[in-house]
Amino acid sequence: MHLNPYGEYAVLLAASLADDFPADRAGIEARTLEMGMTMTFPPAPDDHERVREVVDEWLRIVDERDPAARAEVLNAQMARAAAYPRLTNHDGEGWHLHYRDDVQSLPYVLRAIFAVGTSLHLVTRGMDRLGRCEASPCTNVVVDVTRNGRQRFCSVRCANRAAVRRHRARAGA
């Protein structure tokens, strides 16, 4: 199987923002840098609000379970955000592909990398490799990057909590 680090980086960044949205634009930019993005963007007064909209839009992909419908939602998002692929070399990253126009807007760039990265993740890993944590009441995003494709929980803590509940349910029955 071909693994795509670009797709994983973008999906993991989107999930991180979805699960713990920063309180301000500086927090968003810090998170993007922490997760591997090297570019910074000139601030705009509505960046925080617009990035929240981008994340909420991306969550529609996460919450769509039907593969065909998921692809339809994702294709619509890519049509709005992505452009023809082009080689670029910036910020000491070396040559790589961009799937967006050279718009210097944080929300615009995040929309493009989330859409393209998610599509790459799903076609290389499987259309079912994105969802929500199965440990109620947790609703965190699960980006399945495991070898066997069976990740159902966002963390070891949630997996353990679900196992304890199953054990107690069996013991009480």
mmCIF file of C-alpha atoms in Angstrom:
data_model
loop_
_atom_site.group_PDB
_atom_site.id
_atom_site.type_symbol
_atom_site.label_atom_id
_atom_site.label_comp_id
_atom_site.label_asym_id
_atom_site.label_seq_id
_atom_site.Cartn_x
_atom_site.Cartn_y
_atom_site.Cartn_z
ATOM 1 C CA MET A 1 0.000 0.000 0.000
ATOM 2 C CA HIS A 2 1.263 3.477 -0.840
ATOM 3 C CA LEU A 3 1.204 5.776 2.169
ATOM 4 C CA ASN A 4 0.740 9.446 1.563
ATOM 5 C CA PRO A 5 2.286 11.671 4.227
ATOM 6 C CA TYR A 6 0.715 14.793 2.635
ATOM 7 C CA GLY A 7 -2.732 13.316 3.035
ATOM 8 C CA GLU A 8 -2.082 12.168 6.571
ATOM 9 C CA TYR A 9 -0.562 15.480 7.648
ATOM 10 C CA ALA A 10 -3.536 17.406 6.285
ATOM 11 C CA VAL A 11 -6.152 15.079 7.781
ATOM 12 C CA LEU A 12 -4.391 14.969 11.151
ATOM 13 C CA LEU A 13 -4.195 18.776 11.182
ATOM 14 C CA ALA A 14 -7.899 19.066 10.315
ATOM 15 C CA ALA A 15 -8.781 16.560 13.050
ATOM 16 C CA SER A 16 -6.623 18.410 15.563
ATOM 17 C CA LEU A 17 -8.402 21.682 14.821
ATOM 18 C CA ALA A 18 -11.813 19.980 14.893
ATOM 19 C CA ASP A 19 -11.186 18.313 18.254
ATOM 20 C CA ASP A 20 -9.562 21.285 19.964
ATOM 21 C CA PHE A 21 -10.229 24.508 18.095
ATOM 22 C CA PRO A 22 -7.847 27.285 19.188
ATOM 23 C CA ALA A 23 -9.261 30.366 20.879
ATOM 24 C CA ASP A 24 -7.713 32.787 18.373
ATOM 25 C CA ARG A 25 -5.898 33.096 15.060
ATOM 26 C CA ALA A 26 -2.478 32.907 16.730
ATOM 27 C CA GLY A 27 -3.468 29.533 18.160
ATOM 28 C CA ILE A 28 -4.516 28.297 14.731
ATOM 29 C CA GLU A 29 -1.232 29.386 13.184
ATOM 30 C CA ALA A 30 0.750 27.832 16.052
ATOM 31 C CA ARG A 31 -1.100 24.542 15.537
ATOM 32 C CA THR A 32 -0.456 24.541 11.782
ATOM 33 C CA LEU A 33 3.260 25.059 12.407
ATOM 34 C CA GLU A 34 3.292 22.419 15.155
ATOM 35 C CA MET A 35 1.630 19.907 12.820
ATOM 36 C CA GLY A 36 4.128 20.470 10.003
ATOM 37 C CA MET A 37 2.975 23.402 7.889
ATOM 38 C CA THR A 38 5.863 25.745 7.203
ATOM 39 C CA MET A 39 4.080 28.685 5.592
ATOM 40 C CA THR A 40 2.663 31.600 7.509
ATOM 41 C CA PHE A 41 0.058 33.956 6.107
ATOM 42 C CA PRO A 42 -0.718 37.630 6.510
ATOM 43 C CA PRO A 43 -3.489 37.957 9.093
ATOM 44 C CA ALA A 44 -6.985 39.009 8.106
ATOM 45 C CA PRO A 45 -9.543 40.181 10.667
ATOM 46 C CA ASP A 46 -11.944 37.293 9.936
ATOM 47 C CA ASP A 47 -9.376 34.447 9.778
ATOM 48 C CA HIS A 48 -10.484 32.811 13.035
ATOM 49 C CA GLU A 49 -14.146 32.745 12.019
ATOM 50 C CA ARG A 50 -13.392 31.606 8.459
ATOM 51 C CA VAL A 51 -11.083 28.785 9.598
ATOM 52 C CA ARG A 52 -13.857 27.584 11.947
ATOM 53 C CA GLU A 53 -16.164 27.475 8.898
ATOM 54 C CA VAL A 54 -13.542 25.480 6.962
ATOM 55 C CA VAL A 55 -13.241 22.974 9.819
ATOM 56 C CA ASP A 56 -17.028 22.658 10.154
ATOM 57 C CA GLU A 57 -17.288 22.109 6.400
ATOM 58 C CA TRP A 58 -14.590 19.412 6.609
ATOM 59 C CA LEU A 59 -16.517 17.684 9.406
ATOM 60 C CA ARG A 60 -19.288 17.002 6.878
ATOM 61 C CA ILE A 61 -16.832 14.577 5.246
ATOM 62 C CA VAL A 62 -16.022 12.963 8.594
ATOM 63 C CA ASP A 63 -19.693 12.483 9.458
ATOM 64 C CA GLU A 64 -20.761 11.095 6.086
ATOM 65 C CA ARG A 65 -20.552 7.300 6.366
ATOM 66 C CA ASP A 66 -21.710 6.286 2.882
ATOM 67 C CA PRO A 67 -18.614 6.113 0.624
ATOM 68 C CA ALA A 68 -20.388 7.448 -2.482
ATOM 69 C CA ALA A 69 -21.973 10.333 -0.584
ATOM 70 C CA ARG A 70 -18.662 11.001 1.186
ATOM 71 C CA ALA A 71 -16.930 11.210 -2.204
ATOM 72 C CA GLU A 72 -19.625 13.584 -3.454
ATOM 73 C CA VAL A 73 -19.172 15.933 -0.472
ATOM 74 C CA LEU A 74 -15.395 15.766 -0.819
ATOM 75 C CA ASN A 75 -15.497 16.393 -4.576
ATOM 76 C CA ALA A 76 -17.661 19.462 -4.030
ATOM 77 C CA GLN A 77 -15.200 20.789 -1.456
ATOM 78 C CA MET A 78 -12.229 20.155 -3.754
ATOM 79 C CA ALA A 79 -14.016 21.917 -6.616
ATOM 80 C CA ARG A 80 -14.331 25.012 -4.417
ATOM 81 C CA ALA A 81 -10.774 24.968 -3.137
ATOM 82 C CA ALA A 82 -8.326 22.987 -5.224
ATOM 83 C CA ALA A 83 -6.549 23.980 -8.423
ATOM 84 C CA TYR A 84 -4.404 22.082 -10.875
ATOM 85 C CA PRO A 85 -1.323 20.558 -9.221
ATOM 86 C CA ARG A 86 1.884 22.556 -9.541
ATOM 87 C CA LEU A 87 5.456 22.112 -8.395
ATOM 88 C CA THR A 88 6.714 24.633 -5.884
ATOM 89 C CA ASN A 89 9.783 25.165 -3.715
ATOM 90 C CA HIS A 90 9.326 27.492 -0.748
ATOM 91 C CA ASP A 91 10.433 27.858 2.857
ATOM 92 C CA GLY A 92 13.248 25.324 2.510
ATOM 93 C CA GLU A 93 10.786 22.447 2.046
ATOM 94 C CA GLY A 94 12.231 21.284 -1.252
ATOM 95 C CA TRP A 95 10.195 20.658 -4.357
ATOM 96 C CA HIS A 96 6.662 19.479 -3.694
ATOM 97 C CA LEU A 97 3.151 19.724 -5.121
ATOM 98 C CA HIS A 98 0.566 22.351 -4.304
ATOM 99 C CA TYR A 99 -3.057 21.674 -5.176
ATOM 100 C CA ARG A 100 -4.189 25.251 -4.783
ATOM 101 C CA ASP A 101 -3.787 28.685 -6.250
ATOM 102 C CA ASP A 102 -1.154 30.927 -4.717
ATOM 103 C CA VAL A 103 -3.661 32.743 -2.532
ATOM 104 C CA GLN A 104 -2.051 33.975 0.683
ATOM 105 C CA SER A 105 -5.036 33.388 2.942
ATOM 106 C CA LEU A 106 -4.919 30.965 5.860
ATOM 107 C CA PRO A 107 -8.565 29.819 5.518
ATOM 108 C CA TYR A 108 -8.222 29.338 1.749
ATOM 109 C CA VAL A 109 -5.038 27.284 2.063
ATOM 110 C CA LEU A 110 -6.458 25.151 4.874
ATOM 111 C CA ARG A 111 -9.604 24.451 2.848
ATOM 112 C CA ALA A 112 -7.484 23.266 -0.088
ATOM 113 C CA ILE A 113 -5.075 21.099 1.907
ATOM 114 C CA PHE A 114 -7.874 19.561 3.983
ATOM 115 C CA ALA A 115 -9.887 18.632 0.883
ATOM 116 C CA VAL A 116 -6.985 17.293 -1.173
ATOM 117 C CA GLY A 117 -5.253 15.696 1.806
ATOM 118 C CA THR A 118 -8.449 13.977 2.902
ATOM 119 C CA SER A 119 -9.059 12.653 -0.594
ATOM 120 C CA LEU A 120 -5.499 11.293 -0.762
ATOM 121 C CA HIS A 121 -5.890 9.709 2.674
ATOM 122 C CA LEU A 122 -9.187 8.041 1.776
ATOM 123 C CA VAL A 123 -8.104 6.694 -1.621
ATOM 124 C CA THR A 124 -4.786 5.337 -0.319
ATOM 125 C CA ARG A 125 -6.012 4.039 3.059
ATOM 126 C CA GLY A 126 -9.694 3.322 2.369
ATOM 127 C CA MET A 127 -12.932 5.291 2.274
ATOM 128 C CA ASP A 128 -13.791 4.099 5.778
ATOM 129 C CA ARG A 129 -10.579 5.380 7.399
ATOM 130 C CA LEU A 130 -12.152 8.525 8.832
ATOM 131 C CA GLY A 131 -14.879 8.871 11.431
ATOM 132 C CA ARG A 132 -15.791 9.673 15.006
ATOM 133 C CA CYS A 133 -14.582 8.000 18.188
ATOM 134 C CA GLU A 134 -16.815 5.082 19.199
ATOM 135 C CA ALA A 135 -16.368 5.663 22.940
ATOM 136 C CA SER A 136 -19.476 7.511 24.010
ATOM 137 C CA PRO A 137 -19.745 10.390 24.837
ATOM 138 C CA CYS A 138 -16.534 11.267 22.961
ATOM 139 C CA THR A 139 -17.034 12.791 19.516
ATOM 140 C CA ASN A 140 -13.386 13.335 18.550
ATOM 141 C CA VAL A 141 -12.313 12.606 14.994
ATOM 142 C CA VAL A 142 -10.544 9.319 14.304
ATOM 143 C CA VAL A 143 -8.056 9.386 11.423
ATOM 144 C CA ASP A 144 -7.219 5.721 10.952
ATOM 145 C CA VAL A 145 -3.555 5.417 9.991
ATOM 146 C CA THR A 146 -3.162 1.921 11.421
ATOM 147 C CA ARG A 147 -1.816 -0.941 9.360
ATOM 148 C CA ASN A 148 -4.892 -3.118 9.817
ATOM 149 C CA GLY A 149 -7.496 -0.363 9.361
ATOM 150 C CA ARG A 150 -9.417 -1.080 12.540
ATOM 151 C CA GLN A 151 -8.914 2.063 14.598
ATOM 152 C CA ARG A 152 -12.234 2.907 16.266
ATOM 153 C CA PHE A 153 -11.131 5.177 19.090
ATOM 154 C CA CYS A 154 -9.360 8.529 19.185
ATOM 155 C CA SER A 155 -7.031 7.533 22.027
ATOM 156 C CA VAL A 156 -5.940 4.705 24.293
ATOM 157 C CA ARG A 157 -7.981 6.355 27.037
ATOM 158 C CA CYS A 158 -11.184 6.095 25.008
ATOM 159 C CA ALA A 159 -10.400 2.511 23.948
ATOM 160 C CA ASN A 160 -9.838 1.533 27.587
ATOM 161 C CA ARG A 161 -13.030 3.275 28.690
ATOM 162 C CA ALA A 162 -15.029 1.341 26.067
ATOM 163 C CA ALA A 163 -13.378 -1.950 27.102
ATOM 164 C CA VAL A 164 -14.266 -1.342 30.753
ATOM 165 C CA ARG A 165 -17.885 -0.628 29.763
ATOM 166 C CA ARG A 166 -18.054 -3.834 27.711
ATOM 167 C CA HIS A 167 -16.538 -5.818 30.587
ATOM 168 C CA ARG A 168 -18.961 -4.370 33.117
ATOM 169 C CA ALA A 169 -21.893 -5.022 30.804
ATOM 170 C CA ARG A 170 -20.871 -8.699 30.436
ATOM 171 C CA ALA A 171 -20.222 -9.080 34.174
ATOM 172 C CA GLY A 172 -23.595 -7.562 35.042
ATOM 173 C CA ALA A 173 -25.495 -9.732 32.567
#
